[in-house]
Amino acid sequence: MGNETNNATPMQDCREEPRPVWSRCIRTNTDVVVELAFELREVSQNLAKLERAIESEPTDVSDYHKELWHKQAEAMRAYKEVLGERIKDLIDG
């Protein structure tokens, strides 16, 4: 058995090639609207799942966690509203 480290191929240094900095990319309002729309859809789907869980009234979930579900759903509704306002502002602007 030889020393495996002597036969190993050196790994490329991740610092050799600079990674693209996405914040420097120019995005149009349309790009942002599309991104926000996808995010809005995802939040809406997750909220719908949470609302179904709340409505099912599971007996194996503590009352405290049920309260947290309601708080989370309220926050998600507010977040959806803000996403909608941002989309509208970008479309109208």
Short mmCIF file of N, CA, C and O in Angstrom, two decimals, residues 3 12 14 18-19 23-24 41 47 55 57 67 69 71 74 83 89 92:
data_model
loop_
_atom_site.label_atom_id
_atom_site.label_comp_id
_atom_site.label_asym_id
_atom_site.label_seq_id
_atom_site.Cartn_x
_atom_site.Cartn_y
_atom_site.Cartn_z
N ASN A 3 1.36 5.50 -0.24
CA ASN A 3 0.74 6.68 0.36
C ASN A 3 -0.22 7.29 -0.66
O ASN A 3 0.19 7.75 -1.72
N GLN A 12 -8.46 21.98 -7.63
CA GLN A 12 -8.34 23.34 -8.14
C GLN A 12 -8.67 24.31 -7.02
O GLN A 12 -9.64 24.12 -6.28
N CYS A 14 -10.38 27.17 -5.46
CA CYS A 14 -11.64 27.84 -5.82
C CYS A 14 -11.44 29.33 -6.02
O CYS A 14 -12.29 30.01 -6.57
N PRO A 18 -12.58 33.87 -10.59
CA PRO A 18 -13.56 34.64 -9.81
C PRO A 18 -14.98 34.22 -10.16
O PRO A 18 -15.30 33.93 -11.30
N ARG A 19 -15.80 34.16 -9.14
CA ARG A 19 -17.21 33.85 -9.35
C ARG A 19 -17.94 35.09 -9.82
O ARG A 19 -17.58 36.20 -9.43
N SER A 23 -25.08 40.54 -8.05
CA SER A 23 -25.62 41.85 -7.71
C SER A 23 -25.18 42.90 -8.72
O SER A 23 -25.75 43.97 -8.80
N ARG A 24 -24.13 42.61 -9.50
CA ARG A 24 -23.66 43.56 -10.51
C ARG A 24 -24.40 43.38 -11.84
O ARG A 24 -24.20 44.17 -12.76
N ARG A 41 -45.93 33.07 -5.80
CA ARG A 41 -46.57 31.77 -6.01
C ARG A 41 -46.12 30.76 -4.96
O ARG A 41 -46.94 30.03 -4.39
N LEU A 47 -48.57 28.88 2.08
CA LEU A 47 -49.64 29.37 2.94
C LEU A 47 -50.87 28.47 2.82
O LEU A 47 -51.51 28.15 3.83
N GLU A 55 -56.78 24.08 9.47
CA GLU A 55 -58.19 23.67 9.38
C GLU A 55 -58.40 22.22 9.80
O GLU A 55 -59.48 21.87 10.29
N GLU A 57 -57.18 20.72 12.28
CA GLU A 57 -57.21 20.61 13.75
C GLU A 57 -56.59 19.30 14.24
O GLU A 57 -57.26 18.49 14.90
N GLU A 67 -50.99 27.96 17.90
CA GLU A 67 -50.90 29.42 17.97
C GLU A 67 -49.80 29.93 17.04
O GLU A 67 -49.97 30.94 16.35
N TRP A 69 -48.71 28.47 14.37
CA TRP A 69 -49.19 28.33 13.00
C TRP A 69 -50.01 29.55 12.59
O TRP A 69 -49.86 30.06 11.48
N LYS A 71 -49.84 32.59 13.84
CA LYS A 71 -48.93 33.73 13.70
C LYS A 71 -48.17 33.65 12.38
O LYS A 71 -47.98 34.65 11.69
N GLU A 74 -50.45 34.53 9.50
CA GLU A 74 -50.67 35.97 9.45
C GLU A 74 -49.47 36.69 8.82
O GLU A 74 -49.64 37.57 7.98
N LEU A 83 -45.42 41.59 -1.39
CA LEU A 83 -44.94 41.14 -2.70
C LEU A 83 -45.86 41.65 -3.80
O LEU A 83 -45.39 42.13 -4.84
N ASP A 89 -46.21 48.02 -8.18
CA ASP A 89 -45.41 49.24 -8.31
C ASP A 89 -44.45 49.14 -9.50
O ASP A 89 -44.28 50.10 -10.26
N ASP A 92 -46.62 49.36 -12.69
CA ASP A 92 -47.17 50.70 -12.91
C ASP A 92 -46.08 51.74 -13.18
O ASP A 92 -46.35 52.75 -13.82
#
